[in-house]
């Protein structure tokens, strides 16, 4: 990507010329399209609009807005913070710096939770999403399974405000609770899901994520402090046959499976994301079969 000082272009004639300029700065085609649409006051997902209006004149105020958006993006700010929106599992979420920018990888966790054969389609399943952030996972599950009783937990008041606003706007009846992982909840739950922070505090990758809340990203020297806490709390909050599923880092699957097994969970397994990386691991709590505690 070009340096900020190289970003000056006094005027462009058409929307297409604005797009070409944004691409030349090093943005990907998709990011260029989303930011151009946003700068033009259009829905950032409506890429067809750009095709239909490429020869339209680029008004100077929109051109200034586009240059400012591109400048912010080149400084590493996620597109979702610039546009204030992110599409997750087909839902339009409002996003700001109080919450993690939801990743496509996390759709793997939602897919797995929806594949679970827990109960029948009529019986409400008790589901909790820990560290909900924008509400992405909880809202996707509630949208796809309206009969589930979905609770979403976060320690951050700011994150809960974002998630609650998303739930209200989308008309989804998720229950919100402030708390540290499962500490404020008794259960029992049929399903516990979480995308907790899992990056090691000294990981150089964190520097590139400086626009996002560090409390949603970093978790101790090996990145697994919160994963250990959740796995420690989960068995006493799961009903027999209930599942715990966690997203984790690209190199943490074996360690998370070992923790799940040591905690007495059964059927411990991992799921790969679209890049083929083991991205989530989980297991089922069957205390009577396991002969384990609880
Ligand atoms: N997947 C994110 C990243 O590595 C991190 C999200 C998280 O810590 N839960 O960029």
mmCIF file of C-alpha atoms in Angstrom, residues 101-288:
data_model
loop_
_atom_site.group_PDB
_atom_site.id
_atom_site.type_symbol
_atom_site.label_atom_id
_atom_site.label_comp_id
_atom_site.label_asym_id
_atom_site.label_seq_id
_atom_site.Cartn_x
_atom_site.Cartn_y
_atom_site.Cartn_z
ATOM 1 C CA UNK A 101 -14.300 -6.608 13.682
ATOM 2 C CA UNK A 102 -16.050 -9.968 13.110
ATOM 3 C CA UNK A 103 -13.982 -12.296 10.870
ATOM 4 C CA UNK A 104 -15.262 -14.620 8.148
ATOM 5 C CA UNK A 105 -13.334 -17.412 9.947
ATOM 6 C CA UNK A 106 -15.833 -17.214 12.792
ATOM 7 C CA UNK A 107 -18.602 -18.367 10.455
ATOM 8 C CA UNK A 108 -16.957 -21.820 10.819
ATOM 9 C CA UNK A 109 -18.038 -21.849 14.484
ATOM 10 C CA UNK A 110 -21.596 -20.833 13.560
ATOM 11 C CA UNK A 111 -21.752 -23.541 10.853
ATOM 12 C CA UNK A 112 -20.641 -26.166 13.358
ATOM 13 C CA UNK A 113 -23.132 -25.043 16.030
ATOM 14 C CA UNK A 114 -25.950 -25.175 13.460
ATOM 15 C CA UNK A 115 -24.878 -28.684 12.364
ATOM 16 C CA UNK A 116 -25.243 -29.970 15.922
ATOM 17 C CA UNK A 117 -28.055 -32.365 16.451
ATOM 18 C CA UNK A 118 -29.093 -31.045 19.841
ATOM 19 C CA UNK A 119 -32.680 -31.757 20.748
ATOM 20 C CA UNK A 120 -35.468 -31.550 18.178
ATOM 21 C CA UNK A 121 -36.486 -28.515 16.179
ATOM 22 C CA UNK A 122 -39.325 -27.584 18.546
ATOM 23 C CA UNK A 123 -37.626 -27.841 21.933
ATOM 24 C CA UNK A 124 -35.859 -24.598 22.846
ATOM 25 C CA UNK A 125 -32.143 -25.182 23.229
ATOM 26 C CA UNK A 126 -30.300 -23.141 25.843
ATOM 27 C CA UNK A 127 -27.314 -21.582 24.146
ATOM 28 C CA UNK A 128 -24.736 -19.065 25.376
ATOM 29 C CA UNK A 129 -22.141 -17.043 23.431
ATOM 30 C CA UNK A 130 -19.251 -15.903 25.642
ATOM 31 C CA UNK A 131 -17.456 -12.664 24.793
ATOM 32 C CA UNK A 132 -20.087 -11.779 22.235
ATOM 33 C CA UNK A 133 -18.538 -8.464 21.097
ATOM 34 C CA UNK A 134 -20.780 -7.135 18.317
ATOM 35 C CA UNK A 135 -23.152 -10.062 18.995
ATOM 36 C CA UNK A 136 -22.135 -11.724 15.725
ATOM 37 C CA UNK A 137 -22.267 -15.389 16.810
ATOM 38 C CA UNK A 138 -25.285 -15.071 19.127
ATOM 39 C CA UNK A 139 -27.299 -13.104 16.567
ATOM 40 C CA UNK A 140 -26.436 -15.479 13.704
ATOM 41 C CA UNK A 141 -27.542 -18.467 15.821
ATOM 42 C CA UNK A 142 -30.734 -16.764 16.980
ATOM 43 C CA UNK A 143 -31.542 -15.746 13.401
ATOM 44 C CA UNK A 144 -31.047 -19.290 12.065
ATOM 45 C CA UNK A 145 -32.716 -21.047 15.039
ATOM 46 C CA UNK A 146 -35.529 -18.769 16.248
ATOM 47 C CA UNK A 147 -36.683 -21.351 18.820
ATOM 48 C CA UNK A 148 -33.313 -21.420 20.626
ATOM 49 C CA UNK A 149 -32.923 -19.414 23.845
ATOM 50 C CA UNK A 150 -29.714 -17.549 23.131
ATOM 51 C CA UNK A 151 -27.832 -15.639 25.844
ATOM 52 C CA UNK A 152 -24.856 -13.414 25.006
ATOM 53 C CA UNK A 153 -22.235 -12.452 27.579
ATOM 54 C CA UNK A 154 -19.546 -9.801 27.550
ATOM 55 C CA UNK A 155 -17.456 -8.152 30.227
ATOM 56 C CA UNK A 156 -17.294 -4.880 28.293
ATOM 57 C CA UNK A 157 -20.236 -2.479 28.759
ATOM 58 C CA UNK A 158 -19.338 -0.896 25.426
ATOM 59 C CA UNK A 159 -19.475 -4.222 23.603
ATOM 60 C CA UNK A 160 -22.831 -5.077 25.208
ATOM 61 C CA UNK A 161 -24.233 -1.732 24.027
ATOM 62 C CA UNK A 162 -23.139 -2.494 20.448
ATOM 63 C CA UNK A 163 -24.509 -6.053 20.586
ATOM 64 C CA UNK A 164 -27.822 -4.971 22.127
ATOM 65 C CA UNK A 165 -28.278 -2.290 19.481
ATOM 66 C CA UNK A 166 -27.649 -4.895 16.770
ATOM 67 C CA UNK A 167 -30.185 -7.272 18.346
ATOM 68 C CA UNK A 168 -32.788 -4.511 18.529
ATOM 69 C CA UNK A 169 -32.214 -3.391 14.944
ATOM 70 C CA UNK A 170 -32.397 -6.983 13.652
ATOM 71 C CA UNK A 171 -35.401 -7.846 15.850
ATOM 72 C CA UNK A 172 -33.635 -10.818 17.468
ATOM 73 C CA UNK A 173 -34.578 -11.746 21.040
ATOM 74 C CA UNK A 174 -31.156 -12.569 22.482
ATOM 75 C CA UNK A 175 -30.718 -12.085 26.275
ATOM 76 C CA UNK A 176 -27.652 -10.033 27.266
ATOM 77 C CA UNK A 177 -25.667 -10.482 30.466
ATOM 78 C CA UNK A 178 -22.589 -8.623 31.685
ATOM 79 C CA UNK A 179 -20.022 -10.961 33.174
ATOM 80 C CA UNK A 180 -16.694 -12.710 32.966
ATOM 81 C CA UNK A 181 -17.208 -15.794 30.796
ATOM 82 C CA UNK A 182 -19.577 -18.154 32.657
ATOM 83 C CA UNK A 183 -19.093 -16.657 36.144
ATOM 84 C CA UNK A 184 -22.473 -14.858 36.169
ATOM 85 C CA UNK A 185 -24.414 -17.811 34.740
ATOM 86 C CA UNK A 186 -25.639 -21.023 36.295
ATOM 87 C CA UNK A 187 -26.778 -22.923 33.237
ATOM 88 C CA UNK A 188 -27.369 -25.633 32.413
ATOM 89 C CA UNK A 189 -26.723 -25.041 28.725
ATOM 90 C CA UNK A 190 -27.114 -27.333 25.735
ATOM 91 C CA UNK A 191 -24.421 -25.393 23.880
ATOM 92 C CA UNK A 192 -21.663 -22.993 24.905
ATOM 93 C CA UNK A 193 -19.862 -21.172 22.073
ATOM 94 C CA UNK A 194 -17.116 -18.585 22.191
ATOM 95 C CA UNK A 195 -14.626 -16.709 20.069
ATOM 96 C CA UNK A 196 -12.468 -15.562 22.990
ATOM 97 C CA UNK A 197 -9.255 -13.550 22.730
ATOM 98 C CA UNK A 198 -6.508 -16.011 21.795
ATOM 99 C CA UNK A 199 -3.451 -14.107 20.607
ATOM 100 C CA UNK A 200 -0.268 -14.258 22.751
ATOM 101 C CA UNK A 201 0.439 -10.868 24.328
ATOM 102 C CA UNK A 202 3.933 -10.780 22.757
ATOM 103 C CA UNK A 203 2.735 -11.854 19.271
ATOM 104 C CA UNK A 204 4.004 -9.298 16.728
ATOM 105 C CA UNK A 205 0.735 -9.833 14.790
ATOM 106 C CA UNK A 206 -1.037 -7.785 17.506
ATOM 107 C CA UNK A 207 0.607 -4.547 16.337
ATOM 108 C CA UNK A 208 -1.296 -4.777 13.037
ATOM 109 C CA UNK A 209 -4.571 -5.048 14.978
ATOM 110 C CA UNK A 210 -4.051 -1.831 16.964
ATOM 111 C CA UNK A 211 -7.439 -0.388 15.958
ATOM 112 C CA UNK A 212 -9.338 -3.193 17.722
ATOM 113 C CA UNK A 213 -9.842 -3.593 21.509
ATOM 114 C CA UNK A 214 -6.848 -5.505 22.864
ATOM 115 C CA UNK A 215 -9.113 -7.162 25.470
ATOM 116 C CA UNK A 216 -10.868 -8.927 22.574
ATOM 117 C CA UNK A 217 -7.601 -10.131 21.052
ATOM 118 C CA UNK A 218 -4.840 -10.893 23.558
ATOM 119 C CA UNK A 219 -4.904 -13.501 26.304
ATOM 120 C CA UNK A 220 -1.731 -14.169 28.265
ATOM 121 C CA UNK A 221 1.706 -15.385 27.261
ATOM 122 C CA UNK A 222 0.480 -18.278 25.080
ATOM 123 C CA UNK A 223 -2.843 -16.662 24.106
ATOM 124 C CA UNK A 224 -4.777 -19.351 25.975
ATOM 125 C CA UNK A 225 -5.579 -17.861 29.391
ATOM 126 C CA UNK A 226 -9.252 -17.247 28.568
ATOM 127 C CA UNK A 227 -9.618 -20.564 26.736
ATOM 128 C CA UNK A 228 -8.356 -22.315 29.901
ATOM 129 C CA UNK A 229 -10.823 -20.340 32.056
ATOM 130 C CA UNK A 230 -13.779 -21.195 29.812
ATOM 131 C CA UNK A 231 -12.864 -24.889 29.614
ATOM 132 C CA UNK A 232 -12.507 -24.899 33.403
ATOM 133 C CA UNK A 233 -15.961 -23.386 33.927
ATOM 134 C CA UNK A 234 -17.904 -25.186 31.190
ATOM 135 C CA UNK A 235 -18.470 -28.706 32.578
ATOM 136 C CA UNK A 236 -20.431 -27.399 35.581
ATOM 137 C CA UNK A 237 -22.672 -25.326 33.227
ATOM 138 C CA UNK A 238 -23.357 -27.953 30.534
ATOM 139 C CA UNK A 239 -26.267 -30.368 30.632
ATOM 140 C CA UNK A 240 -25.510 -33.984 29.862
ATOM 141 C CA UNK A 241 -25.075 -34.169 26.085
ATOM 142 C CA UNK A 242 -24.288 -30.440 25.897
ATOM 143 C CA UNK A 243 -21.466 -29.116 23.708
ATOM 144 C CA UNK A 244 -18.664 -26.606 24.203
ATOM 145 C CA UNK A 245 -17.191 -25.122 21.003
ATOM 146 C CA UNK A 246 -14.351 -22.616 20.885
ATOM 147 C CA UNK A 247 -12.634 -20.663 18.154
ATOM 148 C CA UNK A 248 -8.860 -20.502 18.598
ATOM 149 C CA UNK A 249 -5.605 -19.569 16.881
ATOM 150 C CA UNK A 250 -4.224 -21.330 13.802
ATOM 151 C CA UNK A 251 -1.693 -23.301 15.877
ATOM 152 C CA UNK A 252 -3.730 -23.971 19.039
ATOM 153 C CA UNK A 253 -6.036 -26.836 17.974
ATOM 154 C CA UNK A 254 -4.014 -29.693 19.503
ATOM 155 C CA UNK A 255 -3.530 -27.791 22.771
ATOM 156 C CA UNK A 256 -7.245 -26.918 22.989
ATOM 157 C CA UNK A 257 -8.240 -30.528 22.264
ATOM 158 C CA UNK A 258 -5.903 -31.670 25.048
ATOM 159 C CA UNK A 259 -7.509 -29.213 27.481
ATOM 160 C CA UNK A 260 -11.015 -30.320 26.487
ATOM 161 C CA UNK A 261 -10.104 -33.987 26.949
ATOM 162 C CA UNK A 262 -8.444 -33.305 30.303
ATOM 163 C CA UNK A 263 -11.635 -31.525 31.438
ATOM 164 C CA UNK A 264 -13.603 -34.716 30.745
ATOM 165 C CA UNK A 265 -15.293 -33.744 27.477
ATOM 166 C CA UNK A 266 -16.038 -36.473 24.932
ATOM 167 C CA UNK A 267 -16.034 -36.613 21.116
ATOM 168 C CA UNK A 268 -13.342 -33.939 21.155
ATOM 169 C CA UNK A 269 -12.716 -32.695 17.608
ATOM 170 C CA UNK A 270 -11.768 -29.675 15.506
ATOM 171 C CA UNK A 271 -13.249 -27.941 12.479
ATOM 172 C CA UNK A 272 -11.317 -26.253 9.673
ATOM 173 C CA UNK A 273 -12.000 -22.768 8.320
ATOM 174 C CA UNK A 274 -12.187 -21.904 4.621
ATOM 175 C CA UNK A 275 -8.388 -21.635 4.505
ATOM 176 C CA UNK A 276 -8.145 -25.263 5.718
ATOM 177 C CA UNK A 277 -6.863 -24.254 9.163
ATOM 178 C CA UNK A 278 -8.159 -26.034 12.275
ATOM 179 C CA UNK A 279 -10.017 -22.985 13.632
ATOM 180 C CA UNK A 280 -12.474 -24.364 16.223
ATOM 181 C CA UNK A 281 -12.384 -27.216 18.689
ATOM 182 C CA UNK A 282 -15.070 -28.625 20.911
ATOM 183 C CA UNK A 283 -16.425 -31.540 22.826
ATOM 184 C CA UNK A 284 -19.534 -32.994 24.414
ATOM 185 C CA UNK A 285 -20.220 -33.291 28.151
ATOM 186 C CA UNK A 286 -21.524 -36.744 29.039
ATOM 187 C CA UNK A 287 -20.665 -37.132 32.712
ATOM 188 C CA UNK A 288 -22.437 -40.439 33.170
#
